Coordinates of C-alpha atoms in Angstrom, one line a residue:
M1 CA 18.1 20.9 14.2
M2 CA 16.6 24.0 11.9
D3 CA 18.9 26.5 11.7
G4 CA 19.3 27.0 7.9
E5 CA 22.1 24.9 7.3
G6 CA 20.7 21.5 8.5
I7 CA 18.8 20.0 11.6
G8 CA 20.1 21.4 12.2
V9 CA 23.8 22.6 11.1
R10 CA 23.5 21.8 6.9
S11 CA 26.9 20.3 6.0
D12 CA 26.6 21.3 2.2
D13 CA 30.6 22.1 2.6
R14 CA 31.1 18.6 2.5
L15 CA 30.7 19.1 -1.2
G16 CA 33.7 19.4 -3.2
A17 CA 32.3 21.2 -5.9
A18 CA 29.7 23.5 -6.1
E19 CA 28.4 25.5 -3.2
P20 CA 25.0 25.1 -2.6
S21 CA 22.4 27.2 -4.2
G22 CA 25.1 29.5 -5.8
V23 CA 26.5 30.5 -2.3
S24 CA 29.9 31.8 -2.9
V25 CA 31.4 30.5 0.5
G26 CA 34.8 31.8 0.9
R27 CA 37.8 28.3 1.4
P28 CA 40.5 28.5 4.0
G29 CA 43.9 29.8 3.9
P30 CA 46.7 27.5 3.1
V31 CA 47.1 25.8 6.5
T32 CA 49.2 23.0 8.0
P33 CA 48.6 20.2 10.8
A34 CA 51.9 21.9 11.7
A35 CA 51.1 25.1 11.8
P36 CA 49.6 26.6 15.8
Y37 CA 46.3 25.5 16.7
S38 CA 45.6 29.6 16.7
E39 CA 46.4 30.2 13.4
V40 CA 43.8 27.1 12.1
V41 CA 41.2 28.4 14.4
R42 CA 41.7 31.9 12.5
S43 CA 41.8 30.4 8.5
L44 CA 38.0 28.6 9.3
S45 CA 37.0 31.8 10.5
T46 CA 37.8 33.7 7.4
A47 CA 36.3 31.0 5.5
Q48 CA 32.6 31.1 7.2
K49 CA 29.3 30.1 5.8
P50 CA 26.5 32.5 4.9
S51 CA 24.5 32.8 8.1
K52 CA 20.8 33.3 6.7
G53 CA 18.4 31.7 8.3
A54 CA 20.3 30.8 11.1
P55 CA 19.1 30.4 14.7
A56 CA 21.2 32.5 17.5
Y57 CA 22.4 28.8 19.5
S58 CA 23.4 27.8 16.2
R59 CA 24.7 31.1 14.9
F60 CA 26.9 32.1 17.3
V61 CA 27.5 29.1 19.4
N62 CA 27.6 26.3 17.7
R63 CA 29.1 27.0 14.7
R64 CA 31.6 28.2 16.9
L65 CA 32.1 25.8 19.2
G66 CA 31.8 23.3 15.3
R67 CA 35.3 25.6 14.4
L68 CA 37.0 25.1 17.8
I69 CA 36.4 21.3 17.0
A70 CA 37.0 21.8 13.1
A71 CA 41.0 22.9 14.0
G72 CA 41.5 20.1 16.9
A73 CA 40.4 17.8 14.5
F74 CA 42.7 19.1 11.9
K75 CA 45.9 18.9 13.5
L76 CA 44.8 15.7 14.7
G77 CA 45.0 14.3 10.9
L78 CA 41.1 13.5 11.6
T79 CA 38.5 13.1 8.3
P80 CA 35.3 14.7 8.5
N81 CA 33.8 11.5 8.1
T82 CA 35.5 10.4 11.7
V83 CA 34.2 13.4 12.7
T84 CA 30.5 12.5 12.0
A85 CA 31.1 9.4 13.5
I86 CA 32.0 11.3 16.7
S87 CA 28.4 13.5 16.9
A88 CA 26.9 10.5 16.1
V89 CA 28.3 8.4 18.9
F90 CA 28.1 11.4 21.7
S91 CA 24.5 12.2 20.0
F92 CA 22.4 8.5 19.9
A93 CA 24.7 8.2 24.1
G94 CA 22.1 11.1 24.9
I95 CA 19.4 10.2 23.1
A96 CA 19.9 6.3 24.9
V97 CA 20.1 7.7 28.5
L98 CA 17.3 9.7 27.8
A99 CA 15.0 7.0 26.6
L100 CA 15.7 4.2 29.3
V101 CA 17.0 6.6 32.2
S102 CA 14.5 7.7 34.4
P103 CA 14.6 11.6 35.0
A104 CA 17.0 12.9 37.2
V105 CA 19.1 16.0 37.6
W106 CA 22.2 13.7 36.4
V107 CA 20.1 12.9 33.4
G108 CA 19.6 16.0 32.3
V109 CA 23.0 17.1 32.7
V110 CA 24.3 14.2 30.8
V111 CA 21.5 14.5 28.0
C112 CA 22.4 18.2 27.1
L113 CA 26.2 17.6 27.4
C114 CA 25.6 14.6 25.2
L115 CA 23.2 16.3 22.5
V116 CA 25.6 19.6 22.5
L117 CA 28.7 17.8 21.8
G118 CA 27.0 16.1 19.4
Y119 CA 25.9 19.1 17.3
A120 CA 28.8 20.4 17.9
F121 CA 31.0 17.7 16.6
D122 CA 27.9 17.9 13.5
A123 CA 29.2 21.4 13.1
A124 CA 32.5 20.3 12.6
D125 CA 32.7 17.7 10.2
G126 CA 32.0 20.1 7.0
Q127 CA 34.4 23.3 8.3
L128 CA 37.3 20.3 8.9
A129 CA 36.2 19.1 5.1
R130 CA 37.0 22.8 3.5
L131 CA 40.1 22.8 5.5
Q132 CA 41.3 19.8 3.7
G133 CA 40.0 20.4 0.6
S134 CA 38.2 16.8 1.2
G135 CA 34.4 16.6 0.6
S136 CA 33.2 14.6 -1.1
S137 CA 29.1 14.1 -1.9
A138 CA 29.6 10.3 0.5
G139 CA 30.4 12.9 3.0
E140 CA 28.0 14.8 2.5
W141 CA 25.5 12.0 2.4
L142 CA 26.9 10.4 5.3
D143 CA 26.2 13.0 7.4
H144 CA 22.6 13.6 6.4
M145 CA 21.5 10.4 6.9
V146 CA 23.1 10.7 10.8
D147 CA 21.3 13.7 11.2
A148 CA 17.7 12.0 9.5
T149 CA 18.0 9.7 12.2
K150 CA 19.2 11.4 14.9
I151 CA 16.1 14.4 14.7
S152 CA 13.5 11.9 14.5
S153 CA 14.6 9.3 17.0
L154 CA 15.6 12.0 19.9
H155 CA 11.3 13.2 20.2
L156 CA 11.1 9.5 19.7
A157 CA 13.0 9.3 22.7
V158 CA 11.0 12.6 24.4
L159 CA 8.1 9.9 24.2
V160 CA 9.3 7.1 25.3
S161 CA 10.2 8.8 28.5
A162 CA 7.3 10.4 29.0
Y163 CA 5.4 7.0 28.7
R164 CA 7.1 5.5 31.1
F165 CA 8.4 7.9 33.9
M166 CA 6.4 11.4 33.2
P167 CA 3.5 12.3 35.3
V168 CA 1.7 13.8 31.7
G169 CA -1.5 12.4 30.3
R170 CA -2.4 10.5 27.4
A171 CA -3.1 12.8 25.3
A172 CA 0.1 14.7 25.9
L173 CA 1.7 12.2 24.5
L174 CA 0.9 13.4 20.9
I175 CA 3.5 16.2 20.9
P176 CA 6.6 13.9 20.7
I177 CA 5.3 12.4 18.1
G178 CA 3.9 15.5 16.4
F179 CA 7.6 17.1 16.8
T180 CA 8.6 14.2 15.1
V181 CA 6.8 15.0 11.9
V182 CA 7.6 18.1 12.0
A183 CA 11.4 17.7 12.7
A184 CA 11.1 15.8 9.5
V185 CA 9.4 17.1 7.9
M186 CA 11.4 20.2 8.1
F187 CA 15.0 18.8 7.4
F188 CA 13.4 17.2 4.0
G189 CA 12.6 21.0 3.2
M190 CA 15.7 22.4 4.1
I191 CA 17.3 19.4 2.2
L192 CA 15.2 19.6 -1.2
N193 CA 14.4 23.1 -0.8
D194 CA 18.9 23.1 -1.6
Q195 CA 18.3 20.3 -4.2
L196 CA 16.1 22.2 -6.5
R197 CA 17.9 25.4 -5.8
R198 CA 20.9 23.1 -6.7
Q199 CA 19.4 21.8 -10.0
F200 CA 18.2 25.4 -11.3
Q201 CA 21.2 26.7 -11.1
A202 CA 22.7 24.1 -13.2
R203 CA 20.2 23.9 -15.7
S204 CA 20.2 28.4 -16.3
G205 CA 23.7 29.3 -14.9
Q206 CA 22.4 32.1 -12.7
P207 CA 24.1 32.3 -9.4
L208 CA 20.7 32.7 -6.2
E209 CA 22.9 34.8 -4.0
R210 CA 22.2 34.4 0.1
G211 CA 22.7 37.2 2.4
G212 CA 23.6 37.7 5.7
T213 CA 20.9 37.5 8.1
S214 CA 19.6 40.2 11.3
L215 CA 20.6 39.9 14.9
L216 CA 17.0 39.9 15.2
R217 CA 15.9 37.7 13.0
S218 CA 18.4 35.0 14.5
L219 CA 16.8 35.6 18.1
L220 CA 13.1 35.8 16.9
V221 CA 13.5 32.1 15.0
I222 CA 15.0 30.7 18.1
P223 CA 12.6 28.5 19.4
T224 CA 13.3 26.2 16.8
D225 CA 16.6 25.8 17.3
Y226 CA 17.7 22.0 17.4
G227 CA 20.6 24.5 19.6
L228 CA 18.0 25.5 21.9
L229 CA 15.9 21.8 22.1
C230 CA 19.6 20.2 23.1
V231 CA 20.0 23.0 26.0
V232 CA 16.0 22.3 27.2
F233 CA 17.0 19.4 28.5
V234 CA 19.8 19.7 31.8
V235 CA 16.3 20.6 33.4
L236 CA 14.8 16.9 32.6
G237 CA 14.7 16.4 35.9
W238 CA 12.7 19.0 36.5
P239 CA 10.0 17.0 34.4
L240 CA 6.5 18.9 34.1
V241 CA 9.2 21.6 33.9
F242 CA 11.0 20.3 30.8
F243 CA 7.7 19.2 29.0
W244 CA 6.4 22.5 29.1
V245 CA 9.2 23.8 27.4
Y246 CA 9.5 21.1 24.7
A247 CA 5.6 21.3 24.5
F248 CA 6.0 25.5 23.6
L249 CA 8.9 24.2 21.3
F250 CA 7.2 22.1 19.7
V251 CA 3.9 24.6 18.4
A252 CA 6.7 27.1 17.9
S253 CA 8.3 24.8 15.6
A254 CA 5.2 24.2 13.5
G255 CA 3.9 27.3 13.3
F256 CA 8.0 27.7 11.9
M257 CA 7.2 25.3 9.7
L258 CA 3.6 26.4 8.2
L259 CA 5.0 29.5 7.4
A260 CA 8.1 28.5 6.3
S261 CA 6.0 26.2 3.8
V262 CA 4.0 28.8 2.5
K263 CA 7.3 31.2 1.8
W264 CA 9.4 27.6 0.2
F265 CA 6.8 26.7 -2.2
R266 CA 6.6 30.7 -3.6
D267 CA 10.3 30.7 -3.8
M268 CA 10.2 26.7 -5.7
K269 CA 7.3 28.2 -8.4
A270 CA 9.4 31.8 -8.8
L271 CA 11.9 28.7 -9.9
G272 CA 10.0 27.6 -13.0

């Protein structure tokens, strides 16, 4: 999930303390579960995180889906951890179907829907925590642990499906293995970057401001978007088409990781 927010969606706003890396994120205005649903949605929309680094799907689709889900969860009295658990159920159900069931059109639709819903709920837990004022380190820990398990499991499930069901050569099986490594390294790199920035801010007292991102950049980095990867599974019923698209996303993500790693190293070096 590479959107500059997490694997997808980084859940730093699950924390009740300082915002990540000195970014000032507005809090939703006072609202109660008795308020109309539309009012809760508006309250959330006024306090969104900066969109720097977010690819197009995560920025324009998933964050908005998460907002709608967070508003509904707020009115139902759900906790952020419950929303995280729902996200995990959808995501791992999709991953299990991918690994265990032979590719077919309906299988691709089911996997796609499960992953898309899981990602949307993943975007909702942090927004709900901000709305309730219930963010915690334990909540962020849980969210990141689910994300870390999900991103590796998904690519390993592709490996299993390709080995069992797809008409691809053995050498092609290196692609999901490589994608597993790239996804894990990217996720860890983003988390580590954020922790080191927090340490620098705490040590120096200097905020690290981040502005918004351009539409062009959001579109250029969309091949690295976890949300796009979720949508791609809709063509799983055509295994070779799916695998070629999946291979392209792997190459794009690997290239992005290499370029981003150079930039991240320079950023960390600048922190001292």
